[in-house]
PDB file of C-alpha atoms and ligand atoms in Angstrom:
ATOM      1  CA  MET T   1     -60.572   1.231  60.270  1.00 98.00           C
ATOM      2  CA  LYS T   2     -61.380   4.900  60.938  1.00 98.00           C
ATOM      3  CA  ILE T   3     -61.376   7.608  58.278  1.00 98.00           C
ATOM      4  CA  ILE T   4     -60.311  10.946  59.772  1.00 98.00           C
ATOM      5  CA  ARG T   5     -61.079  14.115  57.791  1.00 97.00           C
ATOM      6  CA  THR T   6     -60.074  16.988  60.100  1.00 97.00           C
ATOM      7  CA  ILE T   7     -56.992  18.032  62.082  1.00 97.00           C
ATOM      8  CA  GLU T   8     -59.117  18.290  65.264  1.00 97.00           C
ATOM      9  CA  ASP T   9     -60.220  14.659  64.990  1.00 98.00           C
ATOM     10  CA  LEU T  10     -56.682  13.577  64.104  1.00 98.00           C
ATOM     11  CA  THR T  11     -55.245  15.335  67.169  1.00 98.00           C
ATOM     12  CA  LEU T  12     -57.764  13.578  69.449  1.00 98.00           C
ATOM     13  CA  GLU T  13     -56.831  10.164  68.020  1.00 98.00           C
ATOM     14  CA  ILE T  14     -53.071  10.814  68.133  1.00 98.00           C
ATOM     15  CA  ASN T  15     -53.272  12.005  71.770  1.00 98.00           C
ATOM     16  CA  ALA T  16     -55.165   8.840  72.698  1.00 98.00           C
ATOM     17  CA  ILE T  17     -52.591   6.645  70.895  1.00 98.00           C
ATOM     18  CA  LYS T  18     -49.667   8.436  72.569  1.00 97.00           C
ATOM     19  CA  ASN T  19     -51.326   8.108  76.012  1.00 98.00           C
ATOM     20  CA  SER T  20     -51.838   4.377  75.446  1.00 98.00           C
ATOM     21  CA  GLY T  21     -48.082   3.914  74.792  1.00 98.00           C
ATOM     22  CA  LYS T  22     -48.761   2.069  71.525  1.00 98.00           C
ATOM     23  CA  SER T  23     -46.321   2.352  68.622  1.00 98.00           C
ATOM     24  CA  LEU T  24     -47.532   4.055  65.454  1.00 98.00           C
ATOM     25  CA  GLY T  25     -46.436   3.384  61.864  1.00 98.00           C
ATOM     26  CA  PHE T  26     -47.185   5.912  59.121  1.00 99.00           C
ATOM     27  CA  VAL T  27     -47.403   5.624  55.330  1.00 98.00           C
ATOM     28  CA  PRO T  28     -47.805   9.002  53.569  1.00 98.00           C
ATOM     29  CA  THR T  29     -49.522   8.727  50.163  1.00 98.00           C
ATOM     30  CA  MET T  30     -51.360  10.739  47.558  1.00 97.00           C
ATOM     31  CA  GLY T  31     -53.957   7.987  47.119  1.00 96.00           C
ATOM     32  CA  ALA T  32     -54.682   6.037  43.892  1.00 94.00           C
ATOM     33  CA  LEU T  33     -53.141   3.191  45.804  1.00 96.00           C
ATOM     34  CA  HIS T  34     -51.587   0.164  44.123  1.00 95.00           C
ATOM     35  CA  HIS T  35     -49.899  -2.987  45.315  1.00 96.00           C
ATOM     36  CA  GLY T  36     -46.651  -1.072  45.984  1.00 97.00           C
ATOM     37  CA  HIS T  37     -48.435   1.069  48.587  1.00 97.00           C
ATOM     38  CA  LYS T  38     -50.102  -2.023  50.016  1.00 98.00           C
ATOM     39  CA  THR T  39     -46.728  -3.645  50.716  1.00 98.00           C
ATOM     40  CA  LEU T  40     -45.668  -0.509  52.660  1.00 98.00           C
ATOM     41  CA  VAL T  41     -48.852  -0.700  54.729  1.00 98.00           C
ATOM     42  CA  ILE T  42     -48.505  -4.435  55.355  1.00 98.00           C
ATOM     43  CA  ARG T  43     -44.956  -3.827  56.571  1.00 98.00           C
ATOM     44  CA  SER T  44     -46.101  -1.003  58.854  1.00 98.00           C
ATOM     45  CA  VAL T  45     -48.892  -3.199  60.254  1.00 98.00           C
ATOM     46  CA  SER T  46     -46.391  -5.991  60.979  1.00 98.00           C
ATOM     47  CA  GLU T  47     -43.899  -3.645  62.725  1.00 98.00           C
ATOM     48  CA  ASN T  48     -46.198  -1.375  64.770  1.00 98.00           C
ATOM     49  CA  ASP T  49     -49.168  -1.650  67.150  1.00 98.00           C
ATOM     50  CA  LEU T  50     -51.180   0.758  64.984  1.00 98.00           C
ATOM     51  CA  SER T  51     -50.833   2.094  61.439  1.00 98.00           C
ATOM     52  CA  ILE T  52     -52.068   5.250  59.771  1.00 99.00           C
ATOM     53  CA  VAL T  53     -52.060   6.147  56.068  1.00 98.00           C
ATOM     54  CA  SER T  54     -52.486   9.718  54.843  1.00 98.00           C
ATOM     55  CA  ILE T  55     -54.209  10.301  51.514  1.00 98.00           C
ATOM     56  CA  PHE T  56     -53.593  13.836  50.318  1.00 98.00           C
ATOM     57  CA  VAL T  57     -52.861  15.024  46.783  1.00 96.00           C
ATOM     58  CA  ASN T  58     -50.443  17.735  47.865  1.00 97.00           C
ATOM     59  CA  PRO T  59     -50.879  20.808  45.613  1.00 95.00           C
ATOM     60  CA  THR T  60     -47.563  22.413  46.629  1.00 95.00           C
ATOM     61  CA  GLN T  61     -45.432  19.635  45.112  1.00 95.00           C
ATOM     62  CA  PHE T  62     -46.967  19.840  41.619  1.00 92.00           C
ATOM     63  CA  ASN T  63     -45.398  22.269  39.193  1.00 85.00           C
ATOM     64  CA  ASN T  64     -47.830  21.421  36.437  1.00 85.00           C
ATOM     65  CA  ALA T  65     -51.531  22.233  36.905  1.00 88.00           C
ATOM     66  CA  THR T  66     -52.624  19.521  34.414  1.00 88.00           C
ATOM     67  CA  ASP T  67     -50.648  16.871  36.294  1.00 83.00           C
ATOM     68  CA  LEU T  68     -52.368  17.962  39.546  1.00 90.00           C
ATOM     69  CA  ASP T  69     -55.828  17.923  37.896  1.00 90.00           C
ATOM     70  CA  LYS T  70     -55.262  14.563  36.243  1.00 87.00           C
ATOM     71  CA  TYR T  71     -53.805  12.874  39.306  1.00 87.00           C
ATOM     72  CA  PRO T  72     -56.144   9.891  39.916  1.00 86.00           C
ATOM     73  CA  ARG T  73     -58.350  10.108  43.029  1.00 92.00           C
ATOM     74  CA  ASN T  74     -60.509   7.292  44.408  1.00 93.00           C
ATOM     75  CA  LEU T  75     -60.942   7.312  48.180  1.00 96.00           C
ATOM     76  CA  GLU T  76     -63.480   4.481  48.199  1.00 96.00           C
ATOM     77  CA  ALA T  77     -61.224   1.987  46.391  1.00 97.00           C
ATOM     78  CA  ASP T  78     -58.223   3.146  48.454  1.00 98.00           C
ATOM     79  CA  ALA T  79     -60.135   2.590  51.719  1.00 98.00           C
ATOM     80  CA  LYS T  80     -61.075  -0.936  50.655  1.00 98.00           C
ATOM     81  CA  MET T  81     -57.466  -1.808  49.910  1.00 98.00           C
ATOM     82  CA  LEU T  82     -56.230  -0.301  53.176  1.00 98.00           C
ATOM     83  CA  GLU T  83     -58.825  -2.147  55.216  1.00 98.00           C
ATOM     84  CA  SER T  84     -57.686  -5.433  53.639  1.00 98.00           C
ATOM     85  CA  ALA T  85     -54.043  -4.573  54.488  1.00 98.00           C
ATOM     86  CA  GLY T  86     -54.950  -4.197  58.184  1.00 98.00           C
ATOM     87  CA  CYS T  87     -54.614  -0.399  58.335  1.00 98.00           C
ATOM     88  CA  ASP T  88     -56.170   1.259  61.429  1.00 98.00           C
ATOM     89  CA  TYR T  89     -56.605   4.875  60.326  1.00 98.00           C
ATOM     90  CA  ILE T  90     -56.817   6.919  57.133  1.00 98.00           C
ATOM     91  CA  PHE T  91     -56.136  10.643  57.378  1.00 98.00           C
ATOM     92  CA  ALA T  92     -57.671  12.327  54.312  1.00 98.00           C
ATOM     93  CA  PRO T  93     -57.776  16.105  54.891  1.00 97.00           C
ATOM     94  CA  ASN T  94     -58.828  18.926  52.537  1.00 94.00           C
ATOM     95  CA  PRO T  95     -56.112  21.301  51.240  1.00 92.00           C
ATOM     96  CA  GLU T  96     -57.709  24.272  53.044  1.00 93.00           C
ATOM     97  CA  ASP T  97     -57.318  22.458  56.377  1.00 95.00           C
ATOM     98  CA  ILE T  98     -53.654  21.778  55.745  1.00 96.00           C
ATOM     99  CA  TYR T  99     -52.486  25.057  54.205  1.00 96.00           C
ATOM    100  CA  THR T 100     -53.105  28.748  54.801  1.00 94.00           C
ATOM    101  CA  ALA T 101     -53.591  30.907  51.679  1.00 92.00           C
ATOM    102  CA  ASP T 102     -50.040  32.246  52.191  1.00 92.00           C
ATOM    103  CA  GLU T 103     -48.543  28.772  52.261  1.00 92.00           C
ATOM    104  CA  LEU T 104     -50.248  27.954  48.967  1.00 89.00           C
ATOM    105  CA  LYS T 105     -48.926  31.155  47.376  1.00 86.00           C
ATOM    106  CA  ASN T 106     -45.326  31.313  48.622  1.00 82.00           C
ATOM    107  CA  ARG T 107     -42.737  28.621  48.176  1.00 80.00           C
ATOM    108  CA  PHE T 108     -41.621  26.838  51.343  1.00 85.00           C
ATOM    109  CA  GLU T 109     -37.818  26.936  51.671  1.00 88.00           C
ATOM    110  CA  PHE T 110     -35.582  24.191  52.995  1.00 89.00           C
ATOM    111  CA  ASP T 111     -31.812  23.746  52.738  1.00 86.00           C
ATOM    112  CA  PHE T 112     -31.362  20.525  50.782  1.00 90.00           C
ATOM    113  CA  GLY T 113     -27.557  20.682  50.694  1.00 87.00           C
ATOM    114  CA  GLY T 114     -27.569  20.266  46.907  1.00 88.00           C
ATOM    115  CA  LEU T 115     -29.760  17.148  46.854  1.00 92.00           C
ATOM    116  CA  ASP T 116     -32.582  19.097  45.211  1.00 87.00           C
ATOM    117  CA  THR T 117     -30.766  20.676  42.273  1.00 89.00           C
ATOM    118  CA  VAL T 118     -30.149  17.463  40.312  1.00 93.00           C
ATOM    119  CA  MET T 119     -32.475  15.096  38.398  1.00 94.00           C
ATOM    120  CA  GLU T 120     -36.105  15.617  39.525  1.00 91.00           C
ATOM    121  CA  GLY T 121     -35.158  18.969  41.071  1.00 89.00           C
ATOM    122  CA  ARG T 122     -33.737  20.170  37.741  1.00 91.00           C
ATOM    123  CA  PHE T 123     -36.937  19.355  35.858  1.00 90.00           C
ATOM    124  CA  ARG T 124     -39.516  19.985  38.584  1.00 91.00           C
ATOM    125  CA  PRO T 125     -38.420  23.216  40.307  1.00 89.00           C
ATOM    126  CA  GLY T 126     -39.969  23.572  43.768  1.00 90.00           C
ATOM    127  CA  HIS T 127     -41.212  19.969  43.804  1.00 93.00           C
ATOM    128  CA  PHE T 128     -39.117  18.858  46.768  1.00 94.00           C
ATOM    129  CA  ASN T 129     -39.899  22.045  48.720  1.00 94.00           C
ATOM    130  CA  GLY T 130     -43.544  20.966  48.504  1.00 96.00           C
ATOM    131  CA  VAL T 131     -42.708  17.383  49.506  1.00 96.00           C
ATOM    132  CA  VAL T 132     -40.726  18.498  52.580  1.00 96.00           C
ATOM    133  CA  GLN T 133     -43.448  21.008  53.445  1.00 96.00           C
ATOM    134  CA  ILE T 134     -46.200  18.368  53.532  1.00 97.00           C
ATOM    135  CA  VAL T 135     -44.181  15.504  55.019  1.00 98.00           C
ATOM    136  CA  SER T 136     -42.826  17.700  57.849  1.00 97.00           C
ATOM    137  CA  LYS T 137     -46.385  18.925  58.584  1.00 97.00           C
ATOM    138  CA  LEU T 138     -47.732  15.356  58.599  1.00 98.00           C
ATOM    139  CA  PHE T 139     -44.888  14.148  60.849  1.00 98.00           C
ATOM    140  CA  GLN T 140     -45.682  16.983  63.286  1.00 97.00           C
ATOM    141  CA  LEU T 141     -49.391  16.163  63.355  1.00 98.00           C
ATOM    142  CA  ILE T 142     -49.099  12.369  63.404  1.00 98.00           C
ATOM    143  CA  GLN T 143     -45.871  11.917  65.449  1.00 98.00           C
ATOM    144  CA  PRO T 144     -45.190   8.434  64.068  1.00 98.00           C
ATOM    145  CA  ASP T 145     -42.494   6.131  65.437  1.00 98.00           C
ATOM    146  CA  LYS T 146     -41.724   4.829  61.954  1.00 98.00           C
ATOM    147  CA  ALA T 147     -42.567   6.113  58.471  1.00 98.00           C
ATOM    148  CA  TYR T 148     -42.417   4.013  55.307  1.00 98.00           C
ATOM    149  CA  PHE T 149     -41.296   5.236  51.870  1.00 98.00           C
ATOM    150  CA  GLY T 150     -40.754   3.414  48.571  1.00 97.00           C
ATOM    151  CA  GLU T 151     -37.352   3.452  46.875  1.00 97.00           C
ATOM    152  CA  LYS T 152     -38.961   4.154  43.491  1.00 97.00           C
ATOM    153  CA  ASP T 153     -38.821   7.823  44.500  1.00 96.00           C
ATOM    154  CA  PHE T 154     -35.122   7.503  45.197  1.00 97.00           C
ATOM    155  CA  GLN T 155     -34.336  11.206  45.374  1.00 96.00           C
ATOM    156  CA  GLN T 156     -37.394  11.897  47.540  1.00 97.00           C
ATOM    157  CA  LEU T 157     -36.186   9.286  50.012  1.00 96.00           C
ATOM    158  CA  ALA T 158     -32.676  10.839  50.182  1.00 95.00           C
ATOM    159  CA  ILE T 159     -34.291  14.225  50.833  1.00 95.00           C
ATOM    160  CA  ILE T 160     -36.600  12.845  53.542  1.00 97.00           C
ATOM    161  CA  HIS T 161     -33.549  11.338  55.297  1.00 96.00           C
ATOM    162  CA  ARG T 162     -31.826  14.733  55.125  1.00 94.00           C
ATOM    163  CA  MET T 163     -34.927  16.502  56.487  1.00 96.00           C
ATOM    164  CA  VAL T 164     -35.166  14.123  59.456  1.00 97.00           C
ATOM    165  CA  GLU T 165     -31.447  14.514  60.201  1.00 95.00           C
ATOM    166  CA  THR T 166     -31.409  18.308  59.794  1.00 94.00           C
ATOM    167  CA  LEU T 167     -34.579  18.941  61.793  1.00 94.00           C
ATOM    168  CA  LYS T 168     -33.627  16.275  64.372  1.00 96.00           C
ATOM    169  CA  MET T 169     -37.007  14.571  64.038  1.00 97.00           C
ATOM    170  CA  LYS T 170     -37.597  11.488  66.151  1.00 96.00           C
ATOM    171  CA  VAL T 171     -39.226   9.359  63.443  1.00 98.00           C
ATOM    172  CA  GLU T 172     -37.362   6.373  61.956  1.00 98.00           C
ATOM    173  CA  ILE T 173     -37.488   6.309  58.144  1.00 98.00           C
ATOM    174  CA  ILE T 174     -37.874   2.841  56.634  1.00 98.00           C
ATOM    175  CA  ASP T 175     -36.716   2.447  53.001  1.00 97.00           C
ATOM    176  CA  CYS T 176     -38.818  -0.115  51.121  1.00 98.00           C
ATOM    177  CA  PRO T 177     -37.832  -1.770  47.821  1.00 97.00           C
ATOM    178  CA  ILE T 178     -39.482  -0.953  44.467  1.00 98.00           C
ATOM    179  CA  ILE T 179     -42.429  -3.205  43.672  1.00 98.00           C
ATOM    180  CA  ARG T 180     -42.636  -4.187  40.006  1.00 98.00           C
ATOM    181  CA  GLU T 181     -45.210  -5.819  37.760  1.00 97.00           C
ATOM    182  CA  PRO T 182     -44.141  -9.289  36.565  1.00 97.00           C
ATOM    183  CA  SER T 183     -43.138  -7.463  33.331  1.00 98.00           C
ATOM    184  CA  GLY T 184     -40.629  -5.382  35.333  1.00 98.00           C
ATOM    185  CA  LEU T 185     -42.505  -2.069  35.066  1.00 98.00           C
ATOM    186  CA  ALA T 186     -42.275  -0.248  38.417  1.00 98.00           C
ATOM    187  CA  LEU T 187     -45.726   0.162  39.981  1.00 98.00           C
ATOM    188  CA  SER T 188     -46.968   3.756  39.933  1.00 96.00           C
ATOM    189  CA  SER T 189     -50.335   5.480  40.296  1.00 90.00           C
ATOM    190  CA  ARG T 190     -49.542   7.118  36.954  1.00 91.00           C
ATOM    191  CA  ASN T 191     -49.522   3.716  35.176  1.00 95.00           C
ATOM    192  CA  GLN T 192     -53.345   3.917  35.239  1.00 90.00           C
ATOM    193  CA  ARG T 193     -53.135   6.701  32.666  1.00 92.00           C
ATOM    194  CA  LEU T 194     -51.237   4.587  30.093  1.00 97.00           C
ATOM    195  CA  THR T 195     -53.082   3.132  27.086  1.00 98.00           C
ATOM    196  CA  THR T 196     -52.564  -0.593  26.420  1.00 98.00           C
ATOM    197  CA  ASN T 197     -49.980   0.187  23.765  1.00 98.00           C
ATOM    198  CA  GLN T 198     -48.168   2.759  25.916  1.00 98.00           C
ATOM    199  CA  HIS T 199     -48.088   0.261  28.764  1.00 98.00           C
ATOM    200  CA  LYS T 200     -46.420  -2.268  26.470  1.00 98.00           C
ATOM    201  CA  ASN T 201     -43.810   0.328  25.480  1.00 98.00           C
ATOM    202  CA  ALA T 202     -43.271   1.489  29.072  1.00 98.00           C
ATOM    203  CA  ILE T 203     -42.135  -2.043  29.975  1.00 98.00           C
ATOM    204  CA  GLU T 204     -38.992  -1.305  27.935  1.00 98.00           C
ATOM    205  CA  ILE T 205     -37.849   1.170  30.625  1.00 98.00           C
ATOM    206  CA  SER T 206     -37.095  -1.484  33.243  1.00 98.00           C
ATOM    207  CA  LYS T 207     -36.002  -3.994  30.575  1.00 98.00           C
ATOM    208  CA  VAL T 208     -33.338  -1.616  29.280  1.00 98.00           C
ATOM    209  CA  LEU T 209     -32.225  -0.694  32.827  1.00 98.00           C
ATOM    210  CA  PHE T 210     -31.820  -4.373  33.744  1.00 97.00           C
ATOM    211  CA  GLU T 211     -30.018  -5.110  30.472  1.00 97.00           C
ATOM    212  CA  SER T 212     -27.646  -2.181  30.985  1.00 97.00           C
ATOM    213  CA  SER T 213     -26.150  -3.898  34.050  1.00 96.00           C
ATOM    214  CA  ASN T 214     -24.414  -6.308  31.637  1.00 95.00           C
ATOM    215  CA  PHE T 215     -22.196  -3.450  30.438  1.00 94.00           C
ATOM    216  CA  VAL T 216     -20.952  -2.154  33.773  1.00 93.00           C
ATOM    217  CA  THR T 217     -17.556  -3.761  33.311  1.00 88.00           C
ATOM    218  CA  LYS T 218     -17.245  -2.563  29.700  1.00 94.00           C
ATOM    219  CA  LEU T 219     -18.630   0.983  29.651  1.00 96.00           C
ATOM    220  CA  SER T 220     -18.029   4.072  31.787  1.00 96.00           C
ATOM    221  CA  PRO T 221     -21.066   5.511  33.631  1.00 97.00           C
ATOM    222  CA  LYS T 222     -21.305   8.236  30.955  1.00 97.00           C
ATOM    223  CA  GLU T 223     -21.161   5.742  28.070  1.00 98.00           C
ATOM    224  CA  LEU T 224     -23.684   3.499  29.766  1.00 98.00           C
ATOM    225  CA  SER T 225     -26.037   6.472  30.324  1.00 98.00           C
ATOM    226  CA  GLU T 226     -25.837   7.336  26.650  1.00 98.00           C
ATOM    227  CA  TRP T 227     -26.571   3.725  25.700  1.00 98.00           C
ATOM    228  CA  VAL T 228     -29.708   3.657  27.913  1.00 98.00           C
ATOM    229  CA  ILE T 229     -30.988   7.026  26.677  1.00 98.00           C
ATOM    230  CA  ASP T 230     -30.429   6.124  23.049  1.00 98.00           C
ATOM    231  CA  LYS T 231     -32.073   2.716  23.357  1.00 98.00           C
ATOM    232  CA  LEU T 232     -35.181   4.103  25.102  1.00 98.00           C
ATOM    233  CA  ASN T 233     -35.574   7.102  22.812  1.00 98.00           C
ATOM    234  CA  ASN T 234     -35.854   4.609  19.967  1.00 98.00           C
ATOM    235  CA  VAL T 235     -38.928   2.983  21.516  1.00 98.00           C
ATOM    236  CA  GLU T 236     -42.308   4.269  20.280  1.00 98.00           C
ATOM    237  CA  ASP T 237     -44.007   6.706  22.753  1.00 98.00           C
ATOM    238  CA  LEU T 238     -40.901   7.033  24.968  1.00 98.00           C
ATOM    239  CA  LYS T 239     -38.875  10.212  25.450  1.00 98.00           C
ATOM    240  CA  VAL T 240     -36.200  10.223  28.151  1.00 98.00           C
ATOM    241  CA  GLU T 241     -36.169  13.402  30.226  1.00 98.00           C
ATOM    242  CA  TYR T 242     -33.008  12.441  32.098  1.00 97.00           C
ATOM    243  CA  PHE T 243     -31.012   9.376  33.000  1.00 98.00           C
ATOM    244  CA  ASP T 244     -28.232  10.037  35.512  1.00 97.00           C
ATOM    245  CA  ILE T 245     -25.921   7.553  37.153  1.00 97.00           C
ATOM    246  CA  VAL T 246     -25.274   9.054  40.575  1.00 97.00           C
ATOM    247  CA  ASP T 247     -23.828   8.296  43.982  1.00 95.00           C
ATOM    248  CA  ALA T 248     -26.712   6.961  46.093  1.00 94.00           C
ATOM    249  CA  LYS T 249     -25.874   9.291  49.013  1.00 91.00           C
ATOM    250  CA  SER T 250     -24.806  12.588  47.453  1.00 92.00           C
ATOM    251  CA  LEU T 251     -26.959  12.122  44.287  1.00 95.00           C
ATOM    252  CA  GLN T 252     -24.136  13.700  42.259  1.00 95.00           C
ATOM    253  CA  THR T 253     -23.273  12.217  38.842  1.00 96.00           C
ATOM    254  CA  ILE T 254     -20.352   9.774  39.000  1.00 96.00           C
ATOM    255  CA  THR T 255     -17.643   9.520  36.373  1.00 96.00           C
ATOM    256  CA  HIS T 256     -16.188   6.196  37.617  1.00 94.00           C
ATOM    257  CA  TRP T 257     -17.999   3.158  38.955  1.00 95.00           C
ATOM    258  CA  THR T 258     -18.289   2.986  42.747  1.00 93.00           C
ATOM    259  CA  ASP T 259     -20.005   0.597  45.159  1.00 91.00           C
ATOM    260  CA  ASN T 260     -22.876   3.023  45.547  1.00 93.00           C
ATOM    261  CA  ALA T 261     -23.993   3.693  41.964  1.00 96.00           C
ATOM    262  CA  VAL T 262     -27.651   4.130  41.128  1.00 97.00           C
ATOM    263  CA  GLY T 263     -29.144   5.024  37.759  1.00 98.00           C
ATOM    264  CA  CYS T 264     -32.198   7.287  38.053  1.00 98.00           C
ATOM    265  CA  ILE T 265     -34.494   7.871  35.123  1.00 98.00           C
ATOM    266  CA  ALA T 266     -37.517   9.958  34.153  1.00 98.00           C
ATOM    267  CA  VAL T 267     -39.246   9.096  30.898  1.00 98.00           C
ATOM    268  CA  PHE T 268     -42.313  10.476  29.202  1.00 98.00           C
ATOM    269  CA  CYS T 269     -44.521   7.743  27.826  1.00 98.00           C
ATOM    270  CA  GLY T 270     -46.885   9.810  25.713  1.00 98.00           C
ATOM    271  CA  GLU T 271     -47.987  12.480  28.218  1.00 94.00           C
ATOM    272  CA  VAL T 272     -47.377  10.348  31.287  1.00 94.00           C
ATOM    273  CA  ARG T 273     -44.151  10.956  33.180  1.00 94.00           C
ATOM    274  CA  LEU T 274     -42.688   7.797  34.726  1.00 97.00           C
ATOM    275  CA  ILE T 275     -39.667   7.393  36.989  1.00 98.00           C
ATOM    276  CA  ASP T 276     -37.598   4.362  37.926  1.00 98.00           C
ATOM    277  CA  ASN T 277     -34.116   3.564  39.223  1.00 98.00           C
ATOM    278  CA  PHE T 278     -31.633   0.754  39.265  1.00 97.00           C
ATOM    279  CA  ARG T 279     -28.717  -0.051  41.586  1.00 96.00           C
ATOM    280  CA  TYR T 280     -25.562  -1.004  39.705  1.00 95.00           C
ATOM    281  CA  ASN T 281     -23.426  -1.915  42.728  1.00 80.00           C
ATOM    282  CA  HIS T 282     -24.648  -5.523  42.798  1.00 62.00           C
ATOM    283  CA  HIS T 283     -23.572  -6.073  39.206  1.00 61.00           C
ATOM    284  CA  ARG T 284     -19.889  -5.138  39.216  1.00 54.00           C
TER     285      ARG T 284
HETATM  286  O1  PAF O 301     -44.472   9.881  47.339  1.00 93.50           O
HETATM  287  C1  PAF O 301     -45.569  10.462  47.439  1.00 93.50           C
HETATM  288  O2  PAF O 301     -46.639   9.909  47.146  1.00 93.50           O
HETATM  289  C2  PAF O 301     -45.607  11.914  47.918  1.00 93.50           C
HETATM  290  O3  PAF O 301     -44.521  12.627  47.444  1.00 93.50           O
HETATM  291  C3  PAF O 301     -45.735  12.035  49.446  1.00 93.50           C
HETATM  292  C4  PAF O 301     -44.520  11.480  50.151  1.00 93.50           C
HETATM  293  C5  PAF O 301     -46.988  11.332  49.917  1.00 93.50           C
HETATM  294  C6  PAF O 301     -45.841  13.516  49.845  1.00 93.50           C
HETATM  295  O4  PAF O 301     -46.967  14.121  49.289  1.00 93.50           O
END
């Protein structure tokens, strides 16, 4: 496995791969890798001749300086995990190589067709502009055949699909299911920041989401949302930021159950912000 640190070295490798006619799978990450990331890489390795993982804590998608500072970083442990997953290349650039001073100062603009104004977009203004900015740059540099994203970031995935469609990019986006601990808690790099007690309380998030599916035939989406929010706000350490039951494509709140309903949640557990989602369509 090669670790590439500069755009010049990356370009040399990508040109060689393209000339060889080999297929290339790509998993973009911000590092602090966990088993969820590993499953994306294993899938990429099984579906492509070569696989590359980027590790870059992207400053333009953070709207909170403390969150950016506290984001866990550990290249050595990440490299070990990636090697064991069969990854061929890591691209781990420095922010100054990726962005000009202007790009860091001014917000990148993209027409999200309304997908960015709800849920995460409402609470993290500019977040998805930063995500599209970095992912489009990485796609341009790496030119992957396939790119792998986890469904835990449900709204991010919808936005990446829109970006690829709008910009007519050639890459195929592969949606990969949420990976959970045996307790049900969705794997996240942020879980590392939870204390033992907070971790125990955070398990309630997925428990309550799973339990809520029992009420789909009895409660409206609005009533069910209120039930989830109320139940979680009564758990020690937890404070729900939003829980919206939306259409999986348009991401707009639904008032009646449809075949495409997904509940998306953001919860603070102490200072740590966790997200998760749950598809209700299988439970009607
Ligand atoms: O999902 C993430 O880890 C990030 O948003 C991504 C896609 C790597 C872009 O920085």
